């Protein structure tokens, strides 16, 4: 409908204030009387704490308090809990040790919080933190995923470092398919460890109100209500109404600002003990040691094919690094929930996957944009390219032969998922045309003439999005007819205010300028699961649609009375209630005003107009798309340049093509960053973090990217009234294999068979030298 409805490229309403510096980010919040917290973190990957001397720090200027793990334990603060019924290989229960907030006796990764120093000013807290003396006895450590099993135990209670195993698919049928398969291609793929690198590092500001016996946490979290539940049920063991969580503007979340971090309980608990607000703001240089990391796994992938290149089976064994602590199910998400897309968009008769989660002396891993789907797509799409090269088949043709046809929808995969809709062959054909794949040989020649190696990749991506968890929306009319919308999802930069105002405009015809948008406050919004898994548009949007339906239903009753018509004769459209076949009509605003005047209401209709909607989808949506990437490699320096990138996506109904493009750009950027340069690296042996700041952790910049050409092949889903599928992670899911496959393709003529991410110039140069030497 109109210029603000679904499908319109509306520029973001929130940008007006955000671009003018009028946002309210985490660090913008200050409260009278607040003290500042600095956390002293372990400098060792693994060590006993033999002694902890806090006395000098306590006497330093401005210091209000110094707290240790023993203080937390004395107050009996709880921990997060796991609900997954996972087991270890021997059938014993999974080993998942939660973080306790501050380490006691032993530290298990570089960055493990040990003490918190609280002072009048941040500078005083920092100075005093330097005076904390910790007597460490270093212990052997392991940070490498591949070497975790059998290395020095991270926990004495778990000598083999295996936390749990997850399997999916039919093992015996898959093994049988491999036994008789004419061709089998086997490869090992390593997916590096990365950090989300938000624009604003994390923060937490805690307040305790003794009069109300109530805690308020200001924190840049993605699921305020679930953080409240965790703090209430698990940590402080108080009723939920005794905790309020407020998230203002979030300067990027990307999954790893999802849930409960130790600092949240520390500032709240300290605020109660000290009787004043306590603020912690993560320094940029503290972020990599302090935050959850992501990805980090090693997979052995096997693809069975017949003589014509048809896929007969897929077998994948993955070692996934979950770090030193496993505090919640969320820390395992990438190791189970999203491995189901390992079979991609292809017709596999059988598949089997086994993921072994290993403990190491590293930060916990958590969902990060894609959360297991980029990893899964990486394995299948690299295997297909490698198989094509090994069998001398065209890579696009090999994919085409095995794509699930649109007519086969709904399609149940051998890993037990049902893709409800999608047209994968059309998306791949459209993408090949959009990217001019046919013209690639000529472009490769042109590059060669300039001494450059050019590579191409065509990859298909699919992800599980908007899973079956409920979400909430409320539409509140004021007696003047203006509107407030309250959403249970939390915007972290996706443009939710715009998206939801568009959905509201489409359904109710309300001008966005008349709508106030609210999210991220557990006292104001009744319920919410929050933002993750590309779920907000689909589930939050449908909850809003449902609430809007209720507004229409009630409004129709009121309008019928005011228009002196029978209710069934009143129709709603374009923001107006009209008596069918006449020009007698009332706007929604007029009806909303009348709703607050009892005399105007029909018998039995309650005054007021405020409706809620809660939507719980029956199953996930399956956004998908095809990415085509071209790179140029400088054979003398190993430098990789991204030169062409095209995507055809299917996110079902597109709510806003402009914000969707932004999501694709950002998603691809995070995939490209990981593929080409980003990496959290540890020193083998010492377990020291080598990439704790931007001096060592390379981030992509504007000149890393080429123009991205993006088109849509929307196949609306019937799983929700909007027809929408999730979109927020799609770019990242396709980008990892797209970039690395293109790099390997560029180097293949030299005999290079593999490049591990990140494809830094050094790595690429070494691979070229090794291939030349081998020749
Ligand atoms: N959209 C659309 N049509 C659709 C689906 C989405 O136009 N069919 C657009 C809408 O503008 C919507 C946006 O895409 O606001 C994202 O929608 P959705 O796929 O529902 O994803 P969520 O809003 O639930 O966001 C979560 C997703 C995830 S899981 C990560 S991680 C991520 C991401 O979004 N983190 C982000 N994108 C991010 N973008 C920013 N700027 N910052 C983050 O932290």
GROMACS .gro file of N, CA and C in nm, residues 635-765:
model
  393
  635UNK      N    1   4.982  -1.304  -0.841
  635UNK     CA    2   5.065  -1.424  -0.816
  635UNK      C    3   5.199  -1.387  -0.752
  636UNK      N    4   5.243  -1.263  -0.766
  636UNK     CA    5   5.372  -1.224  -0.707
  636UNK      C    6   5.361  -1.194  -0.558
  637UNK      N    7   5.246  -1.140  -0.518
  637UNK     CA    8   5.232  -1.100  -0.377
  637UNK      C    9   5.131  -1.185  -0.302
  638UNK      N   10   5.048  -1.258  -0.375
  638UNK     CA   11   4.943  -1.338  -0.310
  638UNK      C   12   4.822  -1.255  -0.272
  639UNK      N   13   4.821  -1.129  -0.308
  639UNK     CA   14   4.709  -1.043  -0.272
  639UNK      C   15   4.583  -1.084  -0.347
  640UNK      N   16   4.471  -1.094  -0.273
  640UNK     CA   17   4.343  -1.131  -0.334
  640UNK      C   18   4.254  -1.007  -0.341
  641UNK      N   19   4.203  -0.978  -0.460
  641UNK     CA   20   4.109  -0.865  -0.474
  641UNK      C   21   3.973  -0.920  -0.515
  642UNK      N   22   3.871  -0.873  -0.443
  642UNK     CA   23   3.734  -0.910  -0.478
  642UNK      C   24   3.695  -0.821  -0.595
  643UNK      N   25   3.662  -0.878  -0.711
  643UNK     CA   26   3.636  -0.790  -0.825
  643UNK      C   27   3.491  -0.789  -0.873
  644UNK      N   28   3.419  -0.898  -0.854
  644UNK     CA   29   3.276  -0.898  -0.890
  644UNK      C   30   3.201  -0.981  -0.788
  645UNK      N   31   3.082  -0.935  -0.751
  645UNK     CA   32   3.000  -1.013  -0.657
  645UNK      C   33   2.854  -0.993  -0.693
  646UNK      N   34   2.784  -1.103  -0.719
  646UNK     CA   35   2.641  -1.094  -0.752
  646UNK      C   36   2.563  -1.194  -0.668
  647UNK      N   37   2.443  -1.155  -0.630
  647UNK     CA   38   2.356  -1.244  -0.551
  647UNK      C   39   2.216  -1.240  -0.609
  648UNK      N   40   2.154  -1.357  -0.620
  648UNK     CA   41   2.009  -1.362  -0.640
  648UNK      C   42   1.953  -1.431  -0.516
  649UNK      N   43   1.873  -1.357  -0.439
  649UNK     CA   44   1.824  -1.413  -0.315
  649UNK      C   45   1.676  -1.442  -0.322
  650UNK      N   46   1.634  -1.534  -0.236
  650UNK     CA   47   1.491  -1.562  -0.218
  650UNK      C   48   1.462  -1.555  -0.069
  651UNK      N   49   1.412  -1.438  -0.026
  651UNK     CA   50   1.371  -1.425   0.114
  651UNK      C   51   1.218  -1.415   0.120
  652UNK      N   52   1.154  -1.476   0.020
  652UNK     CA   53   1.009  -1.468   0.013
  652UNK      C   54   0.969  -1.324  -0.015
  653UNK      N   55   0.855  -1.283   0.041
  653UNK     CA   56   0.811  -1.145   0.022
  653UNK      C   57   0.916  -1.050   0.079
  654UNK      N   58   0.957  -0.955  -0.001
  654UNK     CA   59   1.055  -0.857   0.047
  654UNK      C   60   0.978  -0.742   0.111
  655UNK      N   61   1.007  -0.714   0.237
  655UNK     CA   62   0.936  -0.604   0.304
  655UNK      C   63   0.994  -0.472   0.255
  656UNK      N   64   1.125  -0.462   0.249
  656UNK     CA   65   1.189  -0.337   0.208
  656UNK      C   66   1.315  -0.369   0.127
  657UNK      N   67   1.311  -0.350  -0.003
  657UNK     CA   68   1.427  -0.388  -0.085
  657UNK      C   69   1.555  -0.313  -0.048
  658UNK      N   70   1.539  -0.194   0.009
  658UNK     CA   71   1.656  -0.114   0.043
  658UNK      C   72   1.726  -0.169   0.168
  659UNK      N   73   1.648  -0.194   0.272
  659UNK     CA   74   1.709  -0.248   0.394
  659UNK      C   75   1.756  -0.391   0.369
  660UNK      N   76   1.683  -0.462   0.284
  660UNK     CA   77   1.726  -0.599   0.251
  660UNK      C   78   1.864  -0.595   0.186
  661UNK      N   79   1.881  -0.501   0.095
  661UNK     CA   80   2.012  -0.487   0.030
  661UNK      C   81   2.120  -0.457   0.134
  662UNK      N   82   2.085  -0.370   0.227
  662UNK     CA   83   2.180  -0.338   0.335
  662UNK      C   84   2.217  -0.463   0.413
  663UNK      N   85   2.117  -0.547   0.441
  663UNK     CA   86   2.143  -0.672   0.513
  663UNK      C   87   2.235  -0.763   0.431
  664UNK      N   88   2.211  -0.769   0.301
  664UNK     CA   89   2.295  -0.854   0.215
  664UNK      C   90   2.439  -0.800   0.215
  665UNK      N   91   2.451  -0.670   0.197
  665UNK     CA   92   2.585  -0.609   0.195
  665UNK      C   93   2.660  -0.640   0.324
  666UNK      N   94   2.593  -0.614   0.437
  666UNK     CA   95   2.658  -0.634   0.566
  666UNK      C   96   2.693  -0.780   0.587
  667UNK      N   97   2.600  -0.867   0.548
  667UNK     CA   98   2.624  -1.010   0.565
  667UNK      C   99   2.740  -1.059   0.481
  668UNK      N  100   2.742  -1.016   0.356
  668UNK     CA  101   2.853  -1.055   0.268
  668UNK      C  102   2.985  -0.999   0.325
  669UNK      N  103   2.979  -0.876   0.374
  669UNK     CA  104   3.102  -0.815   0.427
  669UNK      C  105   3.158  -0.900   0.541
  670UNK      N  106   3.070  -0.952   0.627
  670UNK     CA  107   3.121  -1.033   0.738
  670UNK      C  108   3.176  -1.166   0.689
  671UNK      N  109   3.116  -1.221   0.583
  671UNK     CA  110   3.170  -1.345   0.525
  671UNK      C  111   3.302  -1.321   0.456
  672UNK      N  112   3.310  -1.211   0.381
  672UNK     CA  113   3.433  -1.178   0.310
  672UNK      C  114   3.545  -1.151   0.410
  673UNK      N  115   3.511  -1.081   0.518
  673UNK     CA  116   3.611  -1.052   0.621
  673UNK      C  117   3.672  -1.180   0.674
  674UNK      N  118   3.587  -1.277   0.707
  674UNK     CA  119   3.638  -1.403   0.760
  674UNK      C  120   3.719  -1.477   0.653
  675UNK      N  121   3.669  -1.477   0.529
  675UNK     CA  122   3.735  -1.552   0.423
  675UNK      C  123   3.873  -1.495   0.391
  676UNK      N  124   3.886  -1.362   0.397
  676UNK     CA  125   4.011  -1.302   0.349
  676UNK      C  126   4.108  -1.256   0.458
  677UNK      N  127   4.057  -1.219   0.576
  677UNK     CA  128   4.154  -1.161   0.670
  677UNK      C  129   4.125  -1.180   0.819
  678UNK      N  130   4.000  -1.182   0.859
  678UNK     CA  131   3.974  -1.185   1.004
  678UNK      C  132   4.014  -1.319   1.064
  679UNK      N  133   4.069  -1.317   1.182
  679UNK     CA  134   4.094  -1.442   1.254
  679UNK      C  135   4.137  -1.414   1.398
  680UNK      N  136   4.075  -1.485   1.490
  680UNK     CA  137   4.124  -1.487   1.628
  680UNK      C  138   4.229  -1.597   1.632
  681UNK      N  139   4.353  -1.559   1.661
  681UNK     CA  140   4.462  -1.658   1.659
  681UNK      C  141   4.523  -1.671   1.798
  682UNK      N  142   4.556  -1.792   1.833
  682UNK     CA  143   4.625  -1.820   1.960
  682UNK      C  144   4.762  -1.877   1.930
  683UNK      N  145   4.858  -1.849   2.018
  683UNK     CA  146   4.991  -1.907   2.000
  683UNK      C  147   4.989  -2.052   2.049
  684UNK      N  148   5.029  -2.144   1.962
  684UNK     CA  149   5.033  -2.284   2.009
  684UNK      C  150   5.130  -2.294   2.127
  685UNK      N  151   5.101  -2.379   2.220
  685UNK     CA  152   5.189  -2.396   2.336
  685UNK      C  153   5.146  -2.307   2.450
  686UNK      N  154   5.168  -2.175   2.435
  686UNK     CA  155   5.133  -2.084   2.546
  686UNK      C  156   4.983  -2.057   2.552
  687UNK      N  157   4.916  -2.071   2.440
  687UNK     CA  158   4.773  -2.039   2.437
  687UNK      C  159   4.747  -1.890   2.445
  688UNK      N  160   4.852  -1.809   2.422
  688UNK     CA  161   4.835  -1.663   2.428
  688UNK      C  162   4.752  -1.615   2.309
  689UNK      N  163   4.667  -1.517   2.337
  689UNK     CA  164   4.585  -1.458   2.232
  689UNK      C  165   4.675  -1.364   2.151
  690UNK      N  166   4.689  -1.392   2.023
  690UNK     CA  167   4.780  -1.312   1.940
  690UNK      C  168   4.710  -1.195   1.872
  691UNK      N  169   4.579  -1.196   1.876
  691UNK     CA  170   4.504  -1.097   1.799
  691UNK      C  171   4.405  -1.022   1.888
  692UNK      N  172   4.459  -0.955   1.990
  692UNK     CA  173   4.369  -0.894   2.087
  692UNK      C  174   4.324  -0.754   2.047
  693UNK      N  175   4.383  -0.697   1.943
  693UNK     CA  176   4.341  -0.561   1.906
  693UNK      C  177   4.339  -0.550   1.755
  694UNK      N  178   4.295  -0.434   1.708
  694UNK     CA  179   4.290  -0.412   1.563
  694UNK      C  180   4.430  -0.400   1.501
  695UNK      N  181   4.533  -0.395   1.585
  695UNK     CA  182   4.668  -0.399   1.530
  695UNK      C  183   4.695  -0.537   1.468
  696UNK      N  184   4.631  -0.640   1.524
  696UNK     CA  185   4.659  -0.777   1.481
  696UNK      C  186   4.539  -0.845   1.417
  697UNK      N  187   4.420  -0.798   1.453
  697UNK     CA  188   4.298  -0.859   1.399
  697UNK      C  189   4.256  -0.774   1.280
  698UNK      N  190   4.273  -0.828   1.160
  698UNK     CA  191   4.247  -0.748   1.039
  698UNK      C  192   4.098  -0.741   1.011
  699UNK      N  193   4.051  -0.621   0.983
  699UNK     CA  194   3.910  -0.601   0.948
  699UNK      C  195   3.900  -0.551   0.804
  700UNK      N  196   3.797  -0.597   0.731
  700UNK     CA  197   3.779  -0.544   0.597
  700UNK      C  198   3.740  -0.396   0.602
  701UNK      N  199   3.780  -0.324   0.500
  701UNK     CA  200   3.743  -0.182   0.491
  701UNK      C  201   3.671  -0.162   0.357
  702UNK      N  202   3.626  -0.041   0.334
  702UNK     CA  203   3.546  -0.016   0.213
  702UNK      C  204   3.620  -0.062   0.087
  703UNK      N  205   3.752  -0.041   0.084
  703UNK     CA  206   3.824  -0.076  -0.040
  703UNK      C  207   3.852  -0.226  -0.053
  704UNK      N  208   3.805  -0.305   0.045
  704UNK     CA  209   3.813  -0.451   0.030
  704UNK      C  210   3.706  -0.497  -0.070
  705UNK      N  211   3.602  -0.416  -0.084
  705UNK     CA  212   3.483  -0.462  -0.156
  705UNK      C  213   3.472  -0.405  -0.296
  706UNK      N  214   3.404  -0.484  -0.380
  706UNK     CA  215   3.367  -0.434  -0.511
  706UNK      C  216   3.218  -0.400  -0.503
  707UNK      N  217   3.164  -0.352  -0.610
  707UNK     CA  218   3.021  -0.328  -0.616
  707UNK      C  219   2.949  -0.462  -0.601
  708UNK      N  220   2.841  -0.464  -0.529
  708UNK     CA  221   2.763  -0.590  -0.520
  708UNK      C  222   2.635  -0.572  -0.599
  709UNK      N  223   2.608  -0.668  -0.687
  709UNK     CA  224   2.485  -0.662  -0.766
  709UNK      C  225   2.387  -0.761  -0.702
  710UNK      N  226   2.272  -0.711  -0.664
  710UNK     CA  227   2.179  -0.797  -0.589
  710UNK      C  228   2.041  -0.795  -0.655
  711UNK      N  229   1.989  -0.913  -0.682
  711UNK     CA  230   1.853  -0.924  -0.737
  711UNK      C  231   1.778  -1.029  -0.656
  712UNK      N  232   1.645  -1.030  -0.672
  712UNK     CA  233   1.564  -1.123  -0.593
  712UNK      C  234   1.485  -1.217  -0.682
  713UNK      N  235   1.470  -1.339  -0.633
  713UNK     CA  236   1.382  -1.436  -0.697
  713UNK      C  237   1.286  -1.484  -0.588
  714UNK      N  238   1.194  -1.396  -0.547
  714UNK     CA  239   1.115  -1.429  -0.428
  714UNK      C  240   1.012  -1.539  -0.453
  715UNK      N  241   1.015  -1.638  -0.368
  715UNK     CA  242   0.910  -1.741  -0.368
  715UNK      C  243   0.845  -1.731  -0.230
  716UNK      N  244   0.733  -1.656  -0.220
  716UNK     CA  245   0.673  -1.635  -0.087
  716UNK      C  246   0.635  -1.767  -0.021
  717UNK      N  247   0.661  -1.774   0.108
  717UNK     CA  248   0.626  -1.894   0.184
  717UNK      C  249   0.480  -1.884   0.230
  718UNK      N  250   0.419  -2.001   0.249
  718UNK     CA  251   0.281  -2.001   0.301
  718UNK      C  252   0.281  -2.019   0.453
  719UNK      N  253   0.400  -2.017   0.513
  719UNK     CA  254   0.409  -2.043   0.656
  719UNK      C  255   0.370  -1.922   0.741
  720UNK      N  256   0.359  -1.806   0.679
  720UNK     CA  257   0.313  -1.688   0.754
  720UNK      C  258   0.238  -1.597   0.657
  721UNK      N  259   0.148  -1.512   0.711
  721UNK     CA  260   0.064  -1.432   0.621
  721UNK      C  261   0.142  -1.331   0.537
  722UNK      N  262   0.265  -1.299   0.579
  722UNK     CA  263   0.345  -1.204   0.502
  722UNK      C  264   0.409  -1.271   0.381
  723UNK      N  265   0.427  -1.401   0.386
  723UNK     CA  266   0.501  -1.472   0.280
  723UNK      C  267   0.651  -1.451   0.292
  724UNK      N  268   0.695  -1.395   0.406
  724UNK     CA  269   0.837  -1.359   0.421
  724UNK      C  270   0.919  -1.474   0.477
  725UNK      N  271   1.046  -1.476   0.440
  725UNK     CA  272   1.145  -1.564   0.500
  725UNK      C  273   1.252  -1.473   0.563
  726UNK      N  274   1.334  -1.528   0.649
  726UNK     CA  275   1.438  -1.448   0.714
  726UNK      C  276   1.543  -1.402   0.614
  727UNK      N  277   1.615  -1.295   0.650
  727UNK     CA  278   1.711  -1.240   0.554
  727UNK      C  279   1.842  -1.195   0.617
  728UNK      N  280   1.843  -1.177   0.747
  728UNK     CA  281   1.956  -1.108   0.810
  728UNK      C  282   2.090  -1.179   0.802
  729UNK      N  283   2.087  -1.310   0.780
  729UNK     CA  284   2.214  -1.383   0.779
  729UNK      C  285   2.254  -1.432   0.640
  730UNK      N  286   2.161  -1.415   0.543
  730UNK     CA  287   2.179  -1.478   0.412
  730UNK      C  288   2.312  -1.441   0.346
  731UNK      N  289   2.352  -1.316   0.359
  731UNK     CA  290   2.475  -1.273   0.292
  731UNK      C  291   2.596  -1.350   0.343
  732UNK      N  292   2.603  -1.367   0.475
  732UNK     CA  293   2.719  -1.435   0.535
  732UNK      C  294   2.722  -1.583   0.499
  733UNK      N  295   2.603  -1.643   0.493
  733UNK     CA  296   2.596  -1.787   0.469
  733UNK      C  297   2.658  -1.822   0.334
  734UNK      N  298   2.632  -1.738   0.233
  734UNK     CA  299   2.686  -1.769   0.101
  734UNK      C  300   2.829  -1.721   0.080
  735UNK      N  301   2.868  -1.617   0.153
  735UNK     CA  302   2.994  -1.550   0.120
  735UNK      C  303   3.119  -1.632   0.152
  736UNK      N  304   3.115  -1.709   0.262
  736UNK     CA  305   3.236  -1.784   0.298
  736UNK      C  306   3.281  -1.878   0.186
  737UNK      N  307   3.193  -1.971   0.139
  737UNK     CA  308   3.237  -2.058   0.031
  737UNK      C  309   3.256  -1.983  -0.101
  738UNK      N  310   3.178  -1.878  -0.124
  738UNK     CA  311   3.189  -1.807  -0.252
  738UNK      C  312   3.331  -1.751  -0.267
  739UNK      N  313   3.381  -1.688  -0.162
  739UNK     CA  314   3.513  -1.624  -0.173
  739UNK      C  315   3.624  -1.730  -0.181
  740UNK      N  316   3.618  -1.828  -0.092
  740UNK     CA  317   3.729  -1.926  -0.091
  740UNK      C  318   3.726  -2.012  -0.218
  741UNK      N  319   3.608  -2.050  -0.264
  741UNK     CA  320   3.602  -2.127  -0.390
  741UNK      C  321   3.661  -2.046  -0.506
  742UNK      N  322   3.634  -1.916  -0.505
  742UNK     CA  323   3.687  -1.832  -0.614
  742UNK      C  324   3.840  -1.824  -0.605
  743UNK      N  325   3.892  -1.814  -0.482
  743UNK     CA  326   4.038  -1.808  -0.466
  743UNK      C  327   4.100  -1.940  -0.512
  744UNK      N  328   4.041  -2.052  -0.470
  744UNK     CA  329   4.096  -2.183  -0.510
  744UNK      C  330   4.087  -2.199  -0.662
  745UNK      N  331   3.977  -2.150  -0.720
  745UNK     CA  332   3.963  -2.159  -0.866
  745UNK      C  333   4.073  -2.079  -0.937
  746UNK      N  334   4.105  -1.962  -0.880
  746UNK     CA  335   4.210  -1.880  -0.942
  746UNK      C  336   4.344  -1.952  -0.938
  747UNK      N  337   4.367  -2.024  -0.828
  747UNK     CA  338   4.499  -2.086  -0.809
  747UNK      C  339   4.507  -2.228  -0.865
  748UNK      N  340   4.391  -2.288  -0.898
  748UNK     CA  341   4.388  -2.428  -0.942
  748UNK      C  342   4.481  -2.454  -1.062
  749UNK      N  343   4.487  -2.362  -1.160
  749UNK     CA  344   4.575  -2.391  -1.274
  749UNK      C  345   4.723  -2.408  -1.233
  750UNK      N  346   4.760  -2.352  -1.118
  750UNK     CA  347   4.898  -2.369  -1.071
  750UNK      C  348   4.916  -2.500  -0.995
  751UNK      N  349   4.805  -2.569  -0.969
  751UNK     CA  350   4.814  -2.695  -0.895
  751UNK      C  351   4.778  -2.681  -0.748
  752UNK      N  352   4.734  -2.562  -0.707
  752UNK     CA  353   4.692  -2.544  -0.567
  752UNK      C  354   4.554  -2.608  -0.551
  753UNK      N  355   4.539  -2.692  -0.449
  753UNK     CA  356   4.411  -2.760  -0.430
  753UNK      C  357   4.331  -2.703  -0.314
  754UNK      N  358   4.397  -2.632  -0.224
  754UNK     CA  359   4.325  -2.586  -0.106
  754UNK      C  360   4.388  -2.459  -0.052
  755UNK      N  361   4.302  -2.371  -0.003
  755UNK     CA  362   4.349  -2.254   0.072
  755UNK      C  363   4.263  -2.249   0.196
  756UNK      N  364   4.327  -2.246   0.312
  756UNK     CA  365   4.250  -2.234   0.436
  756UNK      C  366   4.218  -2.088   0.458
  757UNK      N  367   4.097  -2.062   0.511
  757UNK     CA  368   4.067  -1.924   0.547
  757UNK      C  369   4.145  -1.883   0.672
  758UNK      N  370   4.181  -1.759   0.687
  758UNK     CA  371   4.163  -1.650   0.592
  758UNK      C  372   4.269  -1.656   0.482
  759UNK      N  373   4.225  -1.629   0.360
  759UNK     CA  374   4.316  -1.633   0.246
  759UNK      C  375   4.397  -1.503   0.243
  760UNK      N  376   4.487  -1.490   0.338
  760UNK     CA  377   4.572  -1.371   0.345
  760UNK      C  378   4.674  -1.379   0.232
  761UNK      N  379   4.734  -1.266   0.201
  761UNK     CA  380   4.832  -1.266   0.092
  761UNK      C  381   4.947  -1.360   0.124
  762UNK      N  382   4.985  -1.368   0.253
  762UNK     CA  383   5.095  -1.456   0.289
  762UNK      C  384   5.060  -1.603   0.261
  763UNK      N  385   4.941  -1.642   0.304
  763UNK     CA  386   4.898  -1.780   0.284
  763UNK      C  387   4.890  -1.814   0.135
  764UNK      N  388   4.832  -1.722   0.059
  764UNK     CA  389   4.815  -1.747  -0.085
  764UNK      C  390   4.953  -1.752  -0.152
  765UNK      N  391   5.041  -1.661  -0.114
  765UNK     CA  392   5.176  -1.658  -0.172
  765UNK      C  393   5.249  -1.789  -0.142
   0.00000   0.00000   0.00000
